[in-house]
Short mmCIF file of C-alpha atoms in Angstrom, two decimals:
data_model
loop_
_atom_site.label_atom_id
_atom_site.label_comp_id
_atom_site.label_asym_id
_atom_site.label_seq_id
_atom_site.Cartn_x
_atom_site.Cartn_y
_atom_site.Cartn_z
CA MET A 698 -8.27 -23.09 3.25
CA ALA A 699 -9.18 -21.87 -0.03
CA LYS A 700 -6.04 -21.13 -2.59
CA MET A 701 -7.35 -18.03 -4.56
CA ASN A 702 -5.65 -16.35 -7.42
CA PHE A 703 -4.88 -12.53 -6.92
CA GLY A 704 -3.81 -11.19 -10.03
CA GLY A 705 -1.46 -14.06 -10.54
CA VAL A 706 -0.35 -14.65 -7.04
CA ILE A 707 -2.04 -17.59 -5.04
CA GLU A 708 -2.79 -16.89 -1.30
CA ASN A 709 -4.60 -19.35 1.41
CA VAL A 710 -8.07 -17.40 2.21
CA MET A 711 -10.65 -18.89 4.51
CA THR A 712 -14.14 -18.05 3.69
CA ARG A 713 -17.33 -18.16 6.14
CA GLU A 714 -18.41 -21.31 3.82
CA GLU A 715 -15.23 -23.08 4.52
CA PHE A 716 -15.40 -22.06 8.42
CA PRO A 717 -19.17 -21.73 9.21
CA LEU A 718 -20.25 -20.18 12.26
CA GLU A 719 -21.16 -23.39 14.10
CA LYS A 720 -17.65 -25.06 13.82
CA ALA A 721 -16.19 -21.63 15.24
CA ARG A 722 -18.60 -21.87 18.17
CA GLU A 723 -17.65 -25.82 18.70
CA ILE A 724 -13.71 -24.68 18.81
CA LEU A 725 -14.72 -21.86 21.40
CA LYS A 726 -17.11 -23.77 23.29
CA ASN A 727 -15.00 -23.81 26.55
CA GLU A 728 -13.33 -20.32 26.15
CA THR A 729 -14.18 -17.14 28.12
CA ILE A 730 -13.18 -14.41 25.54
CA ALA A 731 -12.02 -11.11 27.49
CA VAL A 732 -12.02 -8.28 25.46
CA ILE A 733 -9.73 -5.61 27.13
CA GLY A 734 -10.53 -2.01 25.94
CA TYR A 735 -13.61 -0.80 24.30
CA GLY A 736 -12.45 2.11 22.28
CA VAL A 737 -11.93 1.82 18.43
CA GLN A 738 -12.37 -2.14 17.90
CA GLY A 739 -13.69 -3.05 21.29
CA PRO A 740 -17.19 -2.19 20.95
CA GLY A 741 -17.70 -4.06 17.24
CA GLN A 742 -15.78 -7.19 17.94
CA SER A 743 -17.35 -7.79 21.54
CA GLN A 744 -20.93 -7.24 20.29
CA ASN A 745 -20.50 -9.23 17.39
CA LEU A 746 -19.32 -12.03 19.28
CA ARG A 747 -21.88 -11.85 21.67
CA ASP A 748 -24.49 -11.78 19.17
CA ASN A 749 -22.83 -14.71 17.47
CA GLY A 750 -23.32 -16.73 20.85
CA PHE A 751 -19.84 -16.68 22.23
CA ASN A 752 -19.09 -16.53 25.94
CA VAL A 753 -17.86 -13.13 26.05
CA ILE A 754 -16.84 -10.40 29.04
CA VAL A 755 -15.41 -6.80 28.40
CA GLY A 756 -12.75 -5.53 30.70
CA GLN A 757 -12.40 -1.64 31.01
CA ARG A 758 -11.32 1.10 33.38
CA ALA A 759 -13.97 3.01 35.12
CA GLY A 760 -14.87 6.38 33.10
CA LYS A 761 -16.62 7.43 30.37
CA THR A 762 -15.90 4.39 28.05
CA PHE A 763 -16.96 1.99 30.86
CA GLU A 764 -20.45 3.94 30.78
CA LYS A 765 -20.45 3.44 27.04
CA ALA A 766 -20.20 -0.43 27.68
CA LYS A 767 -23.01 -0.45 29.96
CA ALA A 768 -24.91 1.50 27.39
CA ASP A 769 -24.28 -1.23 24.90
CA GLY A 770 -25.68 -3.97 27.47
CA TRP A 771 -22.65 -5.13 29.31
CA LYS A 772 -23.56 -5.51 32.89
CA PRO A 773 -21.21 -4.85 35.92
CA GLY A 774 -20.17 -7.86 37.74
CA GLU A 775 -21.59 -10.07 34.97
CA THR A 776 -19.94 -9.21 31.45
CA LEU A 777 -18.38 -6.07 32.38
CA PHE A 778 -15.41 -6.11 34.75
CA SER A 779 -11.97 -3.80 35.34
CA ILE A 780 -9.29 -5.02 33.42
CA GLU A 781 -7.79 -7.16 36.09
CA GLU A 782 -10.91 -8.96 36.94
CA ALA A 783 -11.43 -9.68 32.97
CA CYS A 784 -8.00 -10.89 32.57
CA GLU A 785 -8.14 -13.39 35.54
CA LYS A 786 -11.41 -14.55 34.21
CA GLY A 787 -10.52 -14.81 30.45
CA THR A 788 -9.09 -17.96 28.54
CA ILE A 789 -8.69 -15.68 25.20
CA ILE A 790 -7.45 -12.04 26.20
CA MET A 791 -8.20 -9.97 23.55
CA CYS A 792 -5.85 -6.98 23.67
CA LEU A 793 -7.79 -4.09 21.71
CA LEU A 794 -6.18 -1.25 23.38
CA SER A 795 -4.55 1.36 21.49
CA ASP A 796 -0.90 0.89 21.00
CA ALA A 797 -0.05 3.27 23.57
CA ALA A 798 -2.52 1.97 25.91
CA VAL A 799 -1.19 -1.36 25.40
CA MET A 800 2.44 -0.57 26.54
CA SER A 801 0.92 1.08 29.85
CA VAL A 802 -1.25 -1.91 30.38
CA TRP A 803 1.07 -4.52 29.91
CA PRO A 804 2.69 -5.33 32.99
CA THR A 805 -0.81 -5.82 34.29
CA LEU A 806 -1.84 -7.84 31.52
CA LYS A 807 1.19 -10.28 31.58
CA LYS A 808 0.48 -11.21 35.20
CA TYR A 809 -2.71 -12.83 33.97
CA LEU A 810 -1.24 -14.40 31.07
CA THR A 811 -0.71 -18.19 32.40
CA PRO A 812 -0.10 -21.50 30.56
CA GLY A 813 -2.26 -22.34 27.82
CA LYS A 814 -4.14 -19.06 27.47
CA SER A 815 -4.38 -17.11 24.40
CA LEU A 816 -3.34 -13.38 23.57
CA TYR A 817 -5.17 -11.97 21.00
CA PHE A 818 -4.39 -8.67 19.16
CA SER A 819 -6.05 -6.86 15.94
CA HIS A 820 -2.82 -5.08 15.15
CA GLY A 821 0.78 -6.25 14.97
CA PHE A 822 2.31 -2.81 16.30
CA ALA A 823 2.99 -3.87 20.07
CA ILE A 824 4.77 -7.48 18.81
CA THR A 825 6.52 -6.45 15.84
CA TRP A 826 8.44 -3.60 17.60
CA SER A 827 8.57 -5.19 20.92
CA ASP A 828 12.14 -3.53 21.60
CA ARG A 829 10.41 -0.61 21.61
CA THR A 830 6.97 -1.40 23.37
CA GLY A 831 8.50 -3.95 25.76
CA VAL A 832 5.53 -6.09 24.79
CA VAL A 833 7.40 -9.70 24.94
CA PRO A 834 4.77 -12.65 25.87
CA PRO A 835 5.46 -15.61 27.71
CA LYS A 836 6.60 -18.79 25.64
CA ASP A 837 4.00 -20.82 27.05
CA ILE A 838 0.68 -19.14 25.57
CA ASP A 839 -0.68 -18.79 22.31
CA VAL A 840 0.04 -15.43 20.43
CA ILE A 841 -2.56 -14.82 17.61
CA MET A 842 -3.80 -11.99 15.28
CA VAL A 843 -7.28 -11.02 13.55
CA ALA A 844 -6.96 -7.75 12.00
CA PRO A 845 -10.48 -6.43 10.51
CA LYS A 846 -9.61 -4.03 7.41
CA GLY A 847 -11.60 -1.30 8.64
CA SER A 848 -12.80 0.30 11.87
CA GLY A 849 -14.85 -1.47 14.56
CA THR A 850 -17.92 0.92 13.54
CA SER A 851 -17.50 -0.58 10.05
CA LEU A 852 -17.27 -4.19 11.24
CA ARG A 853 -20.47 -3.84 13.56
CA THR A 854 -22.25 -1.74 10.98
CA MET A 855 -21.34 -4.51 8.13
CA PHE A 856 -22.41 -7.16 10.70
CA LEU A 857 -25.75 -5.69 11.50
CA GLU A 858 -26.35 -5.73 7.41
CA GLY A 859 -25.47 -9.15 7.02
CA ARG A 860 -22.27 -8.31 5.57
CA GLY A 861 -18.71 -8.91 6.58
CA LEU A 862 -15.60 -6.79 6.90
CA ASN A 863 -12.47 -8.40 5.50
CA SER A 864 -9.56 -9.24 7.79
CA SER A 865 -6.09 -10.80 7.78
CA TYR A 866 -4.95 -13.46 10.19
CA ALA A 867 -1.64 -14.74 11.64
CA VAL A 868 -0.14 -17.22 14.48
CA TYR A 869 3.01 -15.46 16.05
CA GLN A 870 3.07 -18.28 18.90
CA ASP A 871 1.48 -21.61 18.76
CA ALA A 872 2.08 -22.98 22.36
CA THR A 873 -0.86 -25.30 22.73
CA GLY A 874 -1.12 -26.72 19.20
CA LYS A 875 -4.70 -25.19 18.53
CA ALA A 876 -3.71 -21.55 17.91
CA LEU A 877 -4.68 -21.57 14.02
CA GLU A 878 -8.29 -22.75 14.60
CA LYS A 879 -8.87 -20.49 17.64
CA THR A 880 -7.67 -17.78 15.36
CA LEU A 881 -9.89 -18.59 12.55
CA ALA A 882 -12.84 -19.36 14.97
CA LEU A 883 -12.45 -15.93 16.26
CA GLY A 884 -12.01 -14.16 12.96
CA ILE A 885 -15.55 -15.92 11.91
CA GLY A 886 -17.05 -15.11 15.75
CA ILE A 887 -16.09 -11.22 14.99
CA GLY A 888 -17.92 -11.22 11.54
CA SER A 889 -15.34 -11.17 9.06
CA GLY A 890 -16.04 -11.71 5.55
CA TYR A 891 -13.21 -13.73 4.53
CA LEU A 892 -9.84 -14.42 6.15
CA PHE A 893 -6.44 -13.56 4.71
CA GLU A 894 -3.03 -14.87 5.74
CA THR A 895 -0.20 -12.80 6.87
CA THR A 896 2.36 -12.14 9.49
CA PHE A 897 2.42 -9.51 12.57
CA GLN A 898 5.30 -7.77 11.12
CA ARG A 899 3.66 -7.69 7.57
CA GLU A 900 0.26 -6.59 9.11
CA ALA A 901 2.08 -3.72 11.17
CA THR A 902 4.17 -2.43 8.36
CA SER A 903 1.40 -2.42 5.66
CA ASP A 904 -1.03 -1.10 8.41
CA LEU A 905 0.97 1.87 9.13
CA THR A 906 2.12 2.55 5.45
CA GLY A 907 -1.40 2.52 4.45
CA GLU A 908 -2.82 4.87 7.04
CA ARG A 909 0.22 7.46 6.15
CA GLY A 910 -0.04 6.60 2.72
CA SER A 911 -3.38 6.21 0.38
CA LEU A 912 -5.89 5.80 3.29
CA MET A 913 -5.45 8.96 4.95
CA GLY A 914 -2.24 10.89 4.84
CA ALA A 915 -1.64 10.83 0.95
CA ILE A 916 -5.13 11.22 0.18
CA GLN A 917 -5.35 14.31 2.34
CA GLY A 918 -2.50 15.86 0.77
CA LEU A 919 -3.67 15.00 -2.68
CA LEU A 920 -7.08 16.43 -2.13
CA LEU A 921 -5.38 19.52 -0.57
CA ALA A 922 -3.11 20.61 -3.54
CA GLN A 923 -6.01 20.13 -6.05
CA TYR A 924 -8.24 22.13 -3.99
CA GLU A 925 -5.45 24.84 -3.35
CA VAL A 926 -4.26 24.85 -6.95
CA LEU A 927 -8.18 25.47 -8.12
CA ARG A 928 -8.69 28.38 -5.25
CA GLU A 929 -5.38 30.06 -6.52
CA ASN A 930 -6.61 30.30 -10.11
CA GLY A 931 -9.98 31.55 -9.16
CA HIS A 932 -12.45 28.77 -8.79
CA SER A 933 -14.88 29.21 -6.08
CA PRO A 934 -14.91 26.99 -2.90
CA SER A 935 -17.65 25.05 -4.01
CA GLU A 936 -16.59 24.16 -7.43
CA ALA A 937 -13.08 23.73 -6.01
CA PHE A 938 -14.59 20.93 -3.52
CA ASN A 939 -16.93 19.30 -6.00
CA GLU A 940 -14.37 18.84 -8.73
CA THR A 941 -11.67 17.56 -5.90
CA VAL A 942 -13.72 15.75 -3.38
CA GLU A 943 -17.33 15.38 -3.72
CA GLU A 944 -17.30 13.80 -7.39
CA LEU A 945 -14.83 11.47 -5.78
CA THR A 946 -16.61 10.25 -2.67
CA GLN A 947 -20.16 10.40 -3.90
CA SER A 948 -20.04 9.64 -7.55
CA LEU A 949 -17.07 7.86 -8.46
CA GLY A 950 -16.02 6.15 -5.09
CA PRO A 951 -18.97 3.47 -4.92
CA LEU A 952 -18.64 2.86 -8.67
CA PHE A 953 -14.84 1.90 -8.62
CA ALA A 954 -15.14 -0.28 -5.12
CA LYS A 955 -17.93 -2.07 -7.13
CA ASN A 956 -16.35 -2.55 -10.35
CA GLY A 957 -12.78 -1.39 -10.07
CA MET A 958 -10.47 1.59 -11.44
CA ASP A 959 -10.08 -0.77 -15.10
CA TRP A 960 -13.80 -0.36 -15.26
CA MET A 961 -13.81 3.25 -14.52
CA TYR A 962 -11.24 3.85 -17.20
CA ALA A 963 -13.44 2.22 -19.84
CA ASN A 964 -16.81 3.80 -18.87
CA CYS A 965 -15.84 7.44 -18.68
CA SER A 966 -15.79 10.11 -21.37
CA THR A 967 -12.78 9.94 -23.91
CA THR A 968 -11.76 13.37 -22.71
CA ALA A 969 -11.53 11.80 -19.02
CA GLN A 970 -10.11 8.78 -20.04
CA ARG A 971 -7.10 10.27 -22.28
CA GLY A 972 -6.34 12.69 -19.88
CA ALA A 973 -6.32 9.73 -16.74
CA LEU A 974 -4.00 7.44 -18.87
CA ASP A 975 -1.85 10.22 -19.68
CA TRP A 976 -1.21 11.69 -15.97
CA PHE A 977 -1.33 8.77 -13.92
CA PRO A 978 2.15 7.67 -14.65
CA ARG A 979 3.61 10.99 -13.68
CA PHE A 980 1.49 10.84 -10.39
CA HIS A 981 2.72 7.44 -10.05
CA ASP A 982 6.25 8.62 -10.86
CA ALA A 983 6.10 11.19 -8.56
CA VAL A 984 4.45 9.42 -5.56
CA LYS A 985 6.45 6.10 -5.55
CA PRO A 986 9.60 7.55 -4.10
CA VAL A 987 7.58 9.18 -1.25
CA VAL A 988 5.67 5.96 -0.70
CA GLN A 989 8.90 4.18 -0.47
CA LYS A 990 10.46 6.31 1.67
CA LEU A 991 7.50 6.21 3.95
CA TYR A 992 7.99 2.02 3.66
CA GLU A 993 11.48 2.29 4.86
CA SER A 994 10.38 4.56 7.79
CA VAL A 995 7.77 1.94 8.78
CA LYS A 996 9.98 -0.94 8.67
CA CYS A 997 12.89 0.34 10.47
CA GLY A 998 10.63 1.13 13.41
CA ASP A 999 11.11 5.02 12.98
CA GLU A 1000 7.38 5.48 12.61
CA ALA A 1001 6.63 3.36 15.57
CA GLN A 1002 9.06 5.28 17.64
CA ILE A 1003 7.57 8.56 16.69
CA SER A 1004 4.07 7.31 17.87
CA ILE A 1005 5.37 6.27 20.96
CA ASP A 1006 7.33 9.48 21.73
CA ALA A 1007 4.40 11.75 20.62
CA ASN A 1008 2.05 9.41 22.78
CA SER A 1009 4.12 9.38 26.00
CA LYS A 1010 4.22 13.74 25.73
CA PRO A 1011 2.29 14.85 28.87
CA ASP A 1012 0.81 17.60 26.68
CA TYR A 1013 0.22 15.46 23.48
CA ARG A 1014 -3.57 15.64 23.61
CA GLU A 1015 -3.35 19.46 23.85
CA GLY A 1016 -1.15 19.54 21.00
CA LEU A 1017 -3.33 17.07 18.88
CA GLU A 1018 -6.32 19.04 19.44
CA LYS A 1019 -4.64 22.17 17.97
CA GLU A 1020 -3.42 19.79 15.10
CA LEU A 1021 -6.91 18.50 14.28
CA LYS A 1022 -8.68 22.37 15.17
CA ALA A 1023 -6.66 23.53 12.46
CA LEU A 1024 -7.66 20.62 9.95
CA ARG A 1025 -11.14 20.94 10.87
CA GLU A 1026 -11.50 24.64 10.48
CA SER A 1027 -9.15 24.78 7.12
CA GLU A 1028 -11.41 26.09 4.23
CA MET A 1029 -11.59 22.76 2.37
CA TRP A 1030 -13.14 20.85 5.27
CA GLN A 1031 -15.32 23.69 6.37
CA THR A 1032 -16.74 23.92 2.61
CA ALA A 1033 -17.57 20.33 2.94
CA VAL A 1034 -19.74 20.83 5.96
CA THR A 1035 -21.89 23.48 3.63
CA VAL A 1036 -21.63 20.91 0.82
CA ARG A 1037 -23.16 17.86 2.94
CA LYS A 1038 -25.79 19.92 4.04
CA LEU A 1039 -26.90 20.45 0.25
CA ARG A 1040 -27.12 17.00 -0.51
CA PRO A 1041 -30.63 15.83 -1.82
CA GLU A 1042 -30.95 13.22 1.31
CA ASN A 1043 -30.53 16.16 3.62
CA ASN A 1044 -33.38 18.24 2.33
#
């Protein structure tokens, strides 16, 4: 385990050089890894494990997603089973269902969690708010987590490109004395770039905060606010979109992803530099109280309960589709459709 300095804070990090794939295979050589769920994370994690030489099966209910698993090469009766069959066969049960689905399937999963098995998550939600989800594992099993910091699609794409998506890891319950080595082996097996230590509670709260904050909620709110101000002051949709979104994602995003925002500040025009230095503290001071309120709502479980309540409504999908349709059909994102078509690579 390497000790890495992150801005003056020392953290435990496991790299693929320290924990090679061969070691991971040796640790898990007698395990049957049952991936339950084939939605967001299931395809990427299961296929990466399969390609890396692990003994993997998939458990999924009949339907469209089951057919998708078949199309990805999982064979019914050999490597593709019902959830119940996969749970019975698996010694490591990777629960990659959505948070709502975990709650509904939990009574089924729990029956197959016999002593010595391992229960794996890629999100701390169900365990962190177990008083709300009802997910309380038996004491005689390992409960572990590897949480890729991105979608299952990104995990798979980066794996095929020979790269790795960073992941956090945690051990919630170690009944066998081998939980940590199994966790790290699975993290390497699914194609993680490097692994950093966390807890189920920290992962769950940071994840929900990030989704609602800078990763999706806040960024949409900021982009829309700037786009609206430009449009309300006479700028065309094309100009407003390019100055708000296109330049950020197509030009600046790749640069500060590679070099950092500090590098961006040092390598832009003096006009942009002065303006950015003057205005970022104002945005920080305006936004931080909102982020603090968001974090408190996540930590106390309110956001988890909102999600649970919303997903349990019989008409939730119908209402969700209306909200997504309104977002998709908004002027800003309809402008995006045209702008994307005009990109050089599409002509």
